[in-house]
mmCIF file of C-alpha atoms in Angstrom:
data_model
loop_
_atom_site.group_PDB
_atom_site.id
_atom_site.type_symbol
_atom_site.label_atom_id
_atom_site.label_comp_id
_atom_site.label_asym_id
_atom_site.label_seq_id
_atom_site.Cartn_x
_atom_site.Cartn_y
_atom_site.Cartn_z
ATOM 1 C CA MET A 1 -25.883 -2.976 20.849
ATOM 2 C CA THR A 2 -23.863 -2.502 17.656
ATOM 3 C CA LEU A 3 -20.983 -0.065 17.170
ATOM 4 C CA GLU A 4 -23.319 1.882 14.862
ATOM 5 C CA GLN A 5 -25.891 2.297 17.645
ATOM 6 C CA GLN A 6 -23.247 3.302 20.201
ATOM 7 C CA ARG A 7 -21.716 6.038 18.066
ATOM 8 C CA PRO A 8 -21.375 9.321 19.949
ATOM 9 C CA GLU A 9 -22.430 12.613 18.433
ATOM 10 C CA VAL A 10 -19.611 14.283 16.497
ATOM 11 C CA PRO A 11 -19.833 17.706 14.803
ATOM 12 C CA SER A 12 -20.055 17.277 11.047
ATOM 13 C CA TYR A 13 -16.967 18.251 9.065
ATOM 14 C CA THR A 14 -17.630 19.727 5.620
ATOM 15 C CA GLN A 15 -14.936 19.115 3.023
ATOM 16 C CA PRO A 16 -13.907 22.088 0.853
ATOM 17 C CA PRO A 17 -14.944 21.945 -2.810
ATOM 18 C CA PRO A 18 -12.412 20.412 -5.241
ATOM 19 C CA SER A 19 -10.158 22.779 -7.125
ATOM 20 C CA THR A 20 -11.160 23.815 -10.637
ATOM 21 C CA THR A 21 -7.576 24.885 -11.437
ATOM 22 C CA ASP A 22 -5.938 23.124 -14.380
ATOM 23 C CA LEU A 23 -3.117 21.233 -12.632
ATOM 24 C CA ASP A 24 -0.454 18.878 -13.994
ATOM 25 C CA TYR A 25 -1.710 15.642 -12.422
ATOM 26 C CA ALA A 26 0.203 12.375 -12.200
ATOM 27 C CA GLU A 27 -1.429 9.502 -14.064
ATOM 28 C CA LEU A 28 -1.660 6.765 -11.445
ATOM 29 C CA PRO A 29 -3.178 3.292 -11.823
ATOM 30 C CA ILE A 30 -6.442 2.524 -10.028
ATOM 31 C CA ILE A 31 -6.566 -0.828 -8.235
ATOM 32 C CA ASP A 32 -9.967 -2.442 -7.636
ATOM 33 C CA LEU A 33 -9.227 -4.210 -4.363
ATOM 34 C CA SER A 34 -12.440 -6.231 -4.512
ATOM 35 C CA LYS A 35 -10.714 -8.406 -7.128
ATOM 36 C CA ALA A 36 -8.146 -9.532 -4.545
ATOM 37 C CA ILE A 37 -10.564 -12.061 -3.047
ATOM 38 C CA THR A 38 -9.721 -14.698 -5.701
ATOM 39 C CA PRO A 39 -6.296 -16.172 -6.607
ATOM 40 C CA GLU A 40 -6.843 -15.175 -10.256
ATOM 41 C CA GLY A 41 -7.737 -11.635 -9.222
ATOM 42 C CA ARG A 42 -4.633 -11.350 -7.067
ATOM 43 C CA VAL A 43 -2.382 -12.432 -9.939
ATOM 44 C CA GLU A 44 -4.009 -9.836 -12.199
ATOM 45 C CA LEU A 45 -3.746 -7.052 -9.602
ATOM 46 C CA ALA A 46 -0.176 -8.004 -8.650
ATOM 47 C CA LYS A 47 0.972 -7.115 -12.171
ATOM 48 C CA LEU A 48 -0.623 -3.659 -11.914
ATOM 49 C CA VAL A 49 0.700 -3.023 -8.390
ATOM 50 C CA THR A 50 4.195 -4.200 -9.310
ATOM 51 C CA GLU A 51 4.259 -1.861 -12.295
ATOM 52 C CA ALA A 52 3.038 1.025 -10.123
ATOM 53 C CA MET A 53 5.535 0.363 -7.333
ATOM 54 C CA THR A 54 8.502 0.008 -9.684
ATOM 55 C CA ASN A 55 7.577 3.128 -11.686
ATOM 56 C CA GLN A 56 5.500 5.814 -9.927
ATOM 57 C CA GLY A 57 5.576 4.327 -6.410
ATOM 58 C CA PHE A 58 1.970 5.514 -5.908
ATOM 59 C CA PHE A 59 -1.415 4.105 -6.894
ATOM 60 C CA TYR A 60 -5.113 4.497 -6.034
ATOM 61 C CA VAL A 61 -7.300 1.844 -4.409
ATOM 62 C CA VAL A 62 -11.083 1.685 -4.859
ATOM 63 C CA ASN A 63 -13.664 -0.805 -3.551
ATOM 64 C CA HIS A 64 -11.720 -1.073 -0.308
ATOM 65 C CA GLY A 65 -14.694 -1.899 1.896
ATOM 66 C CA TYR A 66 -15.501 1.551 3.273
ATOM 67 C CA PRO A 67 -18.682 3.133 1.831
ATOM 68 C CA PRO A 68 -18.709 6.940 1.382
ATOM 69 C CA GLU A 69 -20.790 7.516 4.520
ATOM 70 C CA GLN A 70 -18.230 5.655 6.637
ATOM 71 C CA THR A 71 -15.401 7.665 5.099
ATOM 72 C CA LYS A 72 -17.384 10.842 5.873
ATOM 73 C CA ARG A 73 -17.667 9.708 9.506
ATOM 74 C CA ILE A 74 -13.893 9.167 9.716
ATOM 75 C CA PHE A 75 -13.240 12.725 8.553
ATOM 76 C CA ASP A 76 -15.756 13.987 11.145
ATOM 77 C CA ILE A 77 -13.745 12.073 13.769
ATOM 78 C CA ALA A 78 -10.420 13.235 12.308
ATOM 79 C CA ASN A 79 -11.394 16.863 12.884
ATOM 80 C CA VAL A 80 -12.138 16.379 16.598
ATOM 81 C CA PRO A 81 -8.521 16.437 17.931
ATOM 82 C CA PHE A 82 -7.951 19.794 16.221
ATOM 83 C CA GLU A 83 -11.204 21.726 16.580
ATOM 84 C CA HIS A 84 -12.683 20.273 19.769
ATOM 85 C CA VAL A 85 -9.684 19.934 22.104
ATOM 86 C CA PRO A 86 -8.516 23.081 23.981
ATOM 87 C CA GLU A 87 -4.926 24.204 23.360
ATOM 88 C CA PRO A 88 -3.756 23.501 26.957
ATOM 89 C CA GLU A 89 -5.061 19.936 26.666
ATOM 90 C CA LYS A 90 -3.226 19.509 23.369
ATOM 91 C CA GLN A 91 -0.001 20.423 25.185
ATOM 92 C CA THR A 92 -0.748 17.735 27.780
ATOM 93 C CA TYR A 93 -0.922 15.099 25.038
ATOM 94 C CA ALA A 94 1.985 16.379 22.931
ATOM 95 C CA GLY A 95 4.257 13.718 21.504
ATOM 96 C CA THR A 96 7.899 13.317 22.456
ATOM 97 C CA MET A 97 9.286 12.621 18.986
ATOM 98 C CA LYS A 98 12.835 13.823 19.500
ATOM 99 C CA ALA A 99 13.275 12.024 22.837
ATOM 100 C CA THR A 100 11.511 8.737 22.091
ATOM 101 C CA GLY A 101 11.386 8.403 18.306
ATOM 102 C CA SER A 102 7.614 7.869 18.591
ATOM 103 C CA TYR A 103 4.893 9.974 16.978
ATOM 104 C CA GLN A 104 2.170 8.998 19.449
ATOM 105 C CA GLY A 105 0.135 12.014 20.530
ATOM 106 C CA TYR A 106 0.160 15.479 18.973
ATOM 107 C CA LYS A 107 2.740 16.860 16.607
ATOM 108 C CA LEU A 108 1.900 20.497 17.291
ATOM 109 C CA ARG A 109 2.262 23.376 14.875
ATOM 110 C CA GLN A 110 5.716 24.945 14.394
ATOM 111 C CA TYR A 111 7.593 21.832 15.567
ATOM 112 C CA TRP A 112 9.403 21.344 12.232
ATOM 113 C CA HIS A 113 11.735 23.807 10.520
ATOM 114 C CA ILE A 114 10.810 24.119 6.837
ATOM 115 C CA ASP A 115 13.176 26.735 5.359
ATOM 116 C CA ASN A 116 14.645 30.222 5.930
ATOM 117 C CA GLY A 117 13.511 30.318 9.559
ATOM 118 C CA VAL A 118 9.899 29.383 8.722
ATOM 119 C CA ARG A 119 8.347 26.649 10.844
ATOM 120 C CA ASP A 120 5.434 24.455 9.842
ATOM 121 C CA GLN A 121 1.705 25.113 10.244
ATOM 122 C CA ILE A 122 0.819 21.422 10.398
ATOM 123 C CA GLU A 123 -0.837 19.707 13.316
ATOM 124 C CA HIS A 124 -1.381 16.008 13.659
ATOM 125 C CA TYR A 125 -2.648 13.530 16.175
ATOM 126 C CA ASN A 126 -1.221 10.001 16.099
ATOM 127 C CA ILE A 127 -2.872 6.953 17.636
ATOM 128 C CA ASN A 128 -1.097 3.599 17.818
ATOM 129 C CA ARG A 129 -3.224 0.724 16.495
ATOM 130 C CA ASP A 130 -3.197 -0.357 20.160
ATOM 131 C CA THR A 131 -5.242 2.622 21.350
ATOM 132 C CA THR A 132 -4.496 1.811 25.016
ATOM 133 C CA LYS A 133 -0.763 2.509 24.661
ATOM 134 C CA ARG A 134 -1.203 6.135 25.641
ATOM 135 C CA GLY A 135 -3.854 8.424 27.114
ATOM 136 C CA HIS A 136 -6.034 10.600 24.893
ATOM 137 C CA PRO A 137 -7.806 13.978 25.157
ATOM 138 C CA GLU A 138 -11.271 13.874 26.675
ATOM 139 C CA ALA A 139 -13.051 14.627 23.375
ATOM 140 C CA VAL A 140 -11.242 11.746 21.650
ATOM 141 C CA ARG A 141 -11.916 9.041 24.260
ATOM 142 C CA PRO A 142 -15.529 8.213 23.265
ATOM 143 C CA LEU A 143 -14.321 7.786 19.671
ATOM 144 C CA LEU A 144 -11.614 5.223 20.423
ATOM 145 C CA PRO A 145 -13.770 2.163 19.545
ATOM 146 C CA GLU A 146 -14.382 3.618 16.071
ATOM 147 C CA ILE A 147 -10.730 4.621 15.669
ATOM 148 C CA GLU A 148 -9.670 1.100 16.618
ATOM 149 C CA ALA A 149 -12.164 -0.328 14.108
ATOM 150 C CA PHE A 150 -10.702 2.033 11.487
ATOM 151 C CA ALA A 151 -7.191 0.757 12.278
ATOM 152 C CA LYS A 152 -8.310 -2.873 12.001
ATOM 153 C CA HIS A 153 -10.091 -2.225 8.712
ATOM 154 C CA ASN A 154 -6.976 -0.636 7.236
ATOM 155 C CA HIS A 155 -4.708 -3.361 8.601
ATOM 156 C CA PHE A 156 -6.662 -6.440 7.570
ATOM 157 C CA ASN A 157 -8.808 -5.256 4.642
ATOM 158 C CA VAL A 158 -6.398 -2.868 2.898
ATOM 159 C CA LEU A 159 -2.803 -3.367 4.076
ATOM 160 C CA HIS A 160 -2.725 -7.166 4.128
ATOM 161 C CA PRO A 161 -4.253 -7.571 0.628
ATOM 162 C CA ILE A 162 -1.735 -5.042 -0.745
ATOM 163 C CA LEU A 163 1.137 -6.855 0.996
ATOM 164 C CA ARG A 164 0.014 -10.106 -0.632
ATOM 165 C CA LEU A 165 0.071 -8.452 -4.053
ATOM 166 C CA LEU A 166 3.581 -7.138 -3.401
ATOM 167 C CA ALA A 167 4.755 -10.611 -2.354
ATOM 168 C CA ILE A 168 3.298 -12.128 -5.535
ATOM 169 C CA GLY A 169 5.158 -9.449 -7.509
ATOM 170 C CA LEU A 170 8.426 -10.746 -6.026
ATOM 171 C CA GLN A 171 7.382 -14.386 -6.650
ATOM 172 C CA LEU A 172 7.377 -15.022 -2.910
ATOM 173 C CA PRO A 173 4.761 -16.881 -0.820
ATOM 174 C CA GLU A 174 1.682 -14.630 -0.546
ATOM 175 C CA ASP A 175 1.958 -14.090 3.206
ATOM 176 C CA THR A 176 5.672 -13.199 3.246
ATOM 177 C CA PHE A 177 5.000 -9.536 4.099
ATOM 178 C CA VAL A 178 1.767 -10.221 5.981
ATOM 179 C CA ASP A 179 3.674 -12.435 8.428
ATOM 180 C CA ILE A 180 5.928 -9.513 9.444
ATOM 181 C CA HIS A 181 3.021 -7.064 9.884
ATOM 182 C CA GLY A 182 1.235 -8.550 12.876
ATOM 183 C CA TYR A 183 -1.591 -6.482 14.322
ATOM 184 C CA LYS A 184 -0.705 -7.554 17.862
ATOM 185 C CA ALA A 185 3.081 -7.363 17.379
ATOM 186 C CA VAL A 186 5.251 -4.709 19.006
ATOM 187 C CA GLY A 187 5.495 -1.753 16.658
ATOM 188 C CA GLU A 188 4.419 1.751 15.736
ATOM 189 C CA THR A 189 1.859 1.244 12.977
ATOM 190 C CA TYR A 190 -0.642 4.019 13.625
ATOM 191 C CA VAL A 191 -3.632 6.085 12.574
ATOM 192 C CA ARG A 192 -2.800 9.718 11.859
ATOM 193 C CA PHE A 193 -5.229 12.605 11.621
ATOM 194 C CA MET A 194 -3.501 15.651 10.139
ATOM 195 C CA LYS A 195 -4.477 19.258 9.526
ATOM 196 C CA TYR A 196 -2.664 21.848 7.419
ATOM 197 C CA TYR A 197 -3.443 25.486 8.149
ATOM 198 C CA PRO A 198 -3.011 28.402 5.688
ATOM 199 C CA ARG A 199 0.185 30.440 6.017
ATOM 200 C CA THR A 200 1.078 34.093 5.535
ATOM 201 C CA LYS A 201 2.358 35.407 2.214
ATOM 202 C CA ASP A 202 5.739 36.057 3.825
ATOM 203 C CA GLU A 203 5.977 32.424 4.940
ATOM 204 C CA GLU A 204 4.988 31.215 1.468
ATOM 205 C CA ASP A 205 7.600 33.434 -0.183
ATOM 206 C CA LYS A 206 10.389 32.311 2.162
ATOM 207 C CA THR A 207 9.652 28.622 1.551
ATOM 208 C CA ASN A 208 8.848 28.837 -2.173
ATOM 209 C CA GLN A 209 5.298 27.657 -1.310
ATOM 210 C CA VAL A 210 6.570 24.351 0.116
ATOM 211 C CA TRP A 211 4.636 23.194 3.205
ATOM 212 C CA LEU A 212 6.399 19.861 3.697
ATOM 213 C CA LYS A 213 9.694 19.205 1.931
ATOM 214 C CA GLY A 214 10.113 16.383 -0.545
ATOM 215 C CA HIS A 215 10.726 13.189 1.422
ATOM 216 C CA THR A 216 10.105 9.462 1.536
ATOM 217 C CA ASP A 217 7.988 7.837 4.243
ATOM 218 C CA PHE A 218 9.996 5.572 6.525
ATOM 219 C CA GLY A 219 7.568 2.679 6.987
ATOM 220 C CA THR A 220 6.453 -0.014 4.554
ATOM 221 C CA ILE A 221 3.066 1.166 3.232
ATOM 222 C CA THR A 222 1.190 4.458 3.674
ATOM 223 C CA ILE A 223 -2.593 4.545 3.217
ATOM 224 C CA LEU A 224 -4.046 8.029 2.607
ATOM 225 C CA TYR A 225 -7.784 8.704 2.385
ATOM 226 C CA SER A 226 -8.233 10.989 -0.613
ATOM 227 C CA GLN A 227 -9.494 14.487 0.203
ATOM 228 C CA PRO A 228 -10.261 17.417 -2.107
ATOM 229 C CA VAL A 229 -7.651 20.062 -1.218
ATOM 230 C CA ALA A 230 -4.900 19.763 -3.845
ATOM 231 C CA ALA A 231 -1.444 20.012 -2.253
ATOM 232 C CA LEU A 232 0.249 16.603 -2.512
ATOM 233 C CA GLN A 233 2.836 16.195 -5.270
ATOM 234 C CA ILE A 234 5.139 13.343 -6.280
ATOM 235 C CA LEU A 235 8.542 13.541 -7.942
ATOM 236 C CA THR A 236 8.447 11.510 -11.148
ATOM 237 C CA PRO A 237 11.405 9.374 -12.332
ATOM 238 C CA GLU A 238 11.981 12.122 -14.920
ATOM 239 C CA GLY A 239 12.464 14.677 -12.134
ATOM 240 C CA ASN A 240 9.162 16.565 -12.450
ATOM 241 C CA TRP A 241 6.710 17.392 -9.652
ATOM 242 C CA LYS A 242 3.163 16.283 -10.477
ATOM 243 C CA TRP A 243 -0.021 16.765 -8.449
ATOM 244 C CA ILE A 244 -2.086 13.927 -6.963
ATOM 245 C CA ARG A 245 -5.698 14.111 -8.119
ATOM 246 C CA HIS A 246 -8.565 13.712 -5.641
ATOM 247 C CA ILE A 247 -10.866 10.743 -6.322
ATOM 248 C CA ASP A 248 -13.971 10.490 -4.146
ATOM 249 C CA ASN A 249 -13.738 7.678 -1.598
ATOM 250 C CA ALA A 250 -10.445 6.375 -3.017
ATOM 251 C CA LEU A 251 -7.251 5.601 -1.146
ATOM 252 C CA VAL A 252 -3.809 6.780 -2.210
ATOM 253 C CA ILE A 253 -1.129 4.150 -1.532
ATOM 254 C CA ASN A 254 2.640 4.512 -1.512
ATOM 255 C CA ALA A 255 5.657 2.545 -0.366
ATOM 256 C CA GLY A 256 8.160 3.811 2.206
ATOM 257 C CA ASP A 257 11.819 3.203 3.002
ATOM 258 C CA ALA A 258 11.243 -0.077 4.823
ATOM 259 C CA MET A 259 9.504 -1.624 1.798
ATOM 260 C CA GLU A 260 12.269 -0.376 -0.485
ATOM 261 C CA PHE A 261 14.881 -1.946 1.800
ATOM 262 C CA LEU A 262 13.015 -5.264 2.099
ATOM 263 C CA SER A 263 12.495 -5.443 -1.663
ATOM 264 C CA GLY A 264 16.142 -4.731 -2.436
ATOM 265 C CA GLY A 265 15.207 -1.475 -4.155
ATOM 266 C CA TYR A 266 12.653 -3.161 -6.441
ATOM 267 C CA TYR A 267 9.677 -1.275 -4.967
ATOM 268 C CA ARG A 268 10.280 2.491 -4.871
ATOM 269 C CA ALA A 269 9.869 4.710 -1.834
ATOM 270 C CA THR A 270 8.671 7.654 -3.890
ATOM 271 C CA ILE A 271 9.648 11.210 -3.006
ATOM 272 C CA HIS A 272 6.602 13.373 -2.330
ATOM 273 C CA ARG A 273 5.912 16.801 -0.858
ATOM 274 C CA VAL A 274 3.078 19.093 0.167
ATOM 275 C CA VAL A 275 2.814 22.591 -1.303
ATOM 276 C CA GLN A 276 0.457 25.558 -1.077
ATOM 277 C CA PRO A 277 -2.904 24.657 -2.672
ATOM 278 C CA PRO A 278 -4.034 26.387 -5.884
ATOM 279 C CA PRO A 279 -5.595 29.865 -5.527
ATOM 280 C CA ASP A 280 -9.218 28.670 -5.301
ATOM 281 C CA GLN A 281 -8.376 26.523 -2.229
ATOM 282 C CA GLN A 282 -5.878 28.678 -0.356
ATOM 283 C CA ALA A 283 -8.378 29.871 2.255
ATOM 284 C CA TYR A 284 -9.178 26.342 3.436
ATOM 285 C CA THR A 285 -7.566 24.056 5.968
ATOM 286 C CA ARG A 286 -6.613 20.597 4.670
ATOM 287 C CA LEU A 287 -7.703 17.637 6.773
ATOM 288 C CA GLY A 288 -6.157 14.205 6.278
ATOM 289 C CA ALA A 289 -6.723 10.664 7.533
ATOM 290 C CA PHE A 290 -3.910 8.113 7.217
ATOM 291 C CA TYR A 291 -2.769 4.655 8.220
ATOM 292 C CA PHE A 292 1.027 4.442 8.422
ATOM 293 C CA ALA A 293 2.147 0.810 8.369
ATOM 294 C CA MET A 294 5.479 -0.545 9.547
ATOM 295 C CA SER A 295 6.753 -4.065 9.905
ATOM 296 C CA ASP A 296 7.093 -5.534 13.386
ATOM 297 C CA ASP A 297 9.758 -3.690 15.380
ATOM 298 C CA ASP A 298 12.202 -6.629 15.484
ATOM 299 C CA ILE A 299 12.318 -7.197 11.704
ATOM 300 C CA LYS A 300 15.694 -6.582 10.060
ATOM 301 C CA LEU A 301 15.198 -4.410 6.986
ATOM 302 C CA ALA A 302 17.345 -6.642 4.787
ATOM 303 C CA PRO A 303 16.503 -7.594 1.170
ATOM 304 C CA LEU A 304 14.469 -10.781 0.766
ATOM 305 C CA LEU A 305 17.213 -12.680 -1.038
ATOM 306 C CA GLN A 306 14.985 -15.698 -1.623
ATOM 307 C CA SER A 307 12.928 -13.746 -4.193
ATOM 308 C CA PRO A 308 13.468 -15.177 -7.717
ATOM 309 C CA VAL A 309 12.704 -11.706 -9.082
ATOM 310 C CA LEU A 310 15.484 -10.080 -7.050
ATOM 311 C CA GLN A 311 17.873 -12.878 -8.010
ATOM 312 C CA ARG A 312 17.093 -12.046 -11.619
ATOM 313 C CA VAL A 313 17.078 -8.231 -11.631
ATOM 314 C CA GLY A 314 19.689 -7.644 -8.919
ATOM 315 C CA ILE A 315 19.575 -6.121 -5.470
ATOM 316 C CA LYS A 316 20.257 -2.536 -4.419
ATOM 317 C CA ARG A 317 21.553 -2.641 -0.853
ATOM 318 C CA ARG A 318 21.241 0.461 1.317
ATOM 319 C CA PHE A 319 23.225 -1.033 4.220
ATOM 320 C CA GLU A 320 26.208 -3.238 4.736
ATOM 321 C CA GLU A 321 24.898 -6.656 5.706
ATOM 322 C CA ASP A 322 26.115 -6.440 9.310
ATOM 323 C CA GLU A 323 24.733 -2.899 9.728
ATOM 324 C CA THR A 324 21.122 -3.537 8.681
ATOM 325 C CA PRO A 325 18.800 -1.790 11.168
ATOM 326 C CA THR A 326 15.609 -3.216 12.571
ATOM 327 C CA MET A 327 12.313 -1.480 11.873
ATOM 328 C CA GLU A 328 12.457 -0.046 15.389
ATOM 329 C CA GLU A 329 15.924 1.442 14.864
ATOM 330 C CA TRP A 330 15.005 2.953 11.497
ATOM 331 C CA ARG A 331 11.676 4.487 12.595
ATOM 332 C CA LYS A 332 13.195 5.960 15.756
ATOM 333 C CA GLY A 333 16.088 7.460 13.813
ATOM 334 C CA ARG A 334 13.844 9.026 11.183
ATOM 335 C CA THR A 335 11.192 10.208 13.668
ATOM 336 C CA SER A 336 13.566 11.862 16.137
ATOM 337 C CA ALA A 337 15.574 13.607 13.402
ATOM 338 C CA TYR A 338 12.804 14.858 11.107
ATOM 339 C CA GLY A 339 12.489 18.637 11.070
ATOM 340 C CA GLN A 340 14.886 18.899 14.015
ATOM 341 C CA SER A 341 18.334 17.981 12.690
ATOM 342 C CA GLU A 342 20.870 20.156 10.896
ATOM 343 C CA LEU A 343 20.809 19.404 7.169
ATOM 344 C CA THR A 344 23.628 19.793 4.664
ATOM 345 C CA LYS A 345 22.455 21.790 1.632
ATOM 346 C CA LYS A 346 23.509 20.700 -1.851
ATOM 347 C CA GLY A 347 21.598 22.840 -4.339
ATOM 348 C CA GLN A 348 17.887 22.006 -4.061
ATOM 349 C CA VAL A 349 18.642 18.890 -1.990
ATOM 350 C CA GLU A 350 19.285 18.767 1.770
ATOM 351 C CA GLU A 351 20.976 15.728 3.263
ATOM 352 C CA GLU A 352 21.441 13.974 6.574
ATOM 353 C CA VAL A 353 22.810 10.562 7.548
ATOM 354 C CA ILE A 354 20.608 8.297 9.689
ATOM 355 C CA ASN A 355 21.880 4.868 10.762
ATOM 356 C CA GLY A 356 24.584 5.117 8.127
ATOM 357 C CA VAL A 357 22.113 5.825 5.297
ATOM 358 C CA LEU A 358 22.017 9.076 3.347
ATOM 359 C CA VAL A 359 18.510 10.586 3.660
ATOM 360 C CA LYS A 360 17.592 13.343 1.210
ATOM 361 C CA HIS A 361 15.011 16.127 1.524
ATOM 362 C CA TYR A 362 13.941 18.012 -1.614
ATOM 363 C CA ASN A 363 13.290 21.675 -1.057
#
């Protein structure tokens, strides 16, 4: 019996309609990943990806191997941990981010402090690519084979091709990054389902309509399945916030801290935030499906000095050589501190130091 035939019944999730508001969208390149199957295609795409990662830090991916009906199924599944698990059971499977530096399980609403005493209205459920690492709510358990298949698809059919393009961009052997992103290795690469709930006017006023402060992701590559509720913005090199446009069945890709460290600052971990949607979408919840990739836990996040490109353009070090953290140390530091630590305000920027590195949040 195939996975298709075994699929359990899941209530259908209906996406909200796209916004018709005239928004200032970022112009991001669109990468046709189907071209990555040939060496010539990879060379062509590597130029586009390198330009995107050294400028905007974000790009779209199309032809990634998931047809629209499969993407629809993933969003149906993504909604289950939020709408079909009772609140007491959610508490049972709550994550222990501050204690363990791991996001596995639920990040429940109001865990993070946003601003002026306002806490978040964001809920997410995180599943390690090894779905057996932790127990799951009853409603989620029948869906684990499909969630694991989703993780494998993202890892091998999206992440690894992108990592090869990034290696080519640094004139390194194609599998340089692939070799430090093992599916079976010890690490915290995970699937995240995430839901944003509308807030009160008072909460919006106190936070200047910011739902999630400007930040960089702490892993290597983030894969976001595009959805229609406009709320994600990126900070351009010129210092302007621009919206990310929804493209049906596309992926939105960005680099995180770990990729910036490994590439000696060549690939940008772009600052992004989530804000209140435009007026025609403010009554809707916003459901997201992600794959957050990190290198293997034991990898030192030191620049790849053997890159001819880095030897030519120079290296921006974020750590002293003898203080370079491993992926495990960096992810645990960022995870345990986020939304929980005391930040030092400097104008519109809030700062904290994690593992000797200055981390900025843009409010």
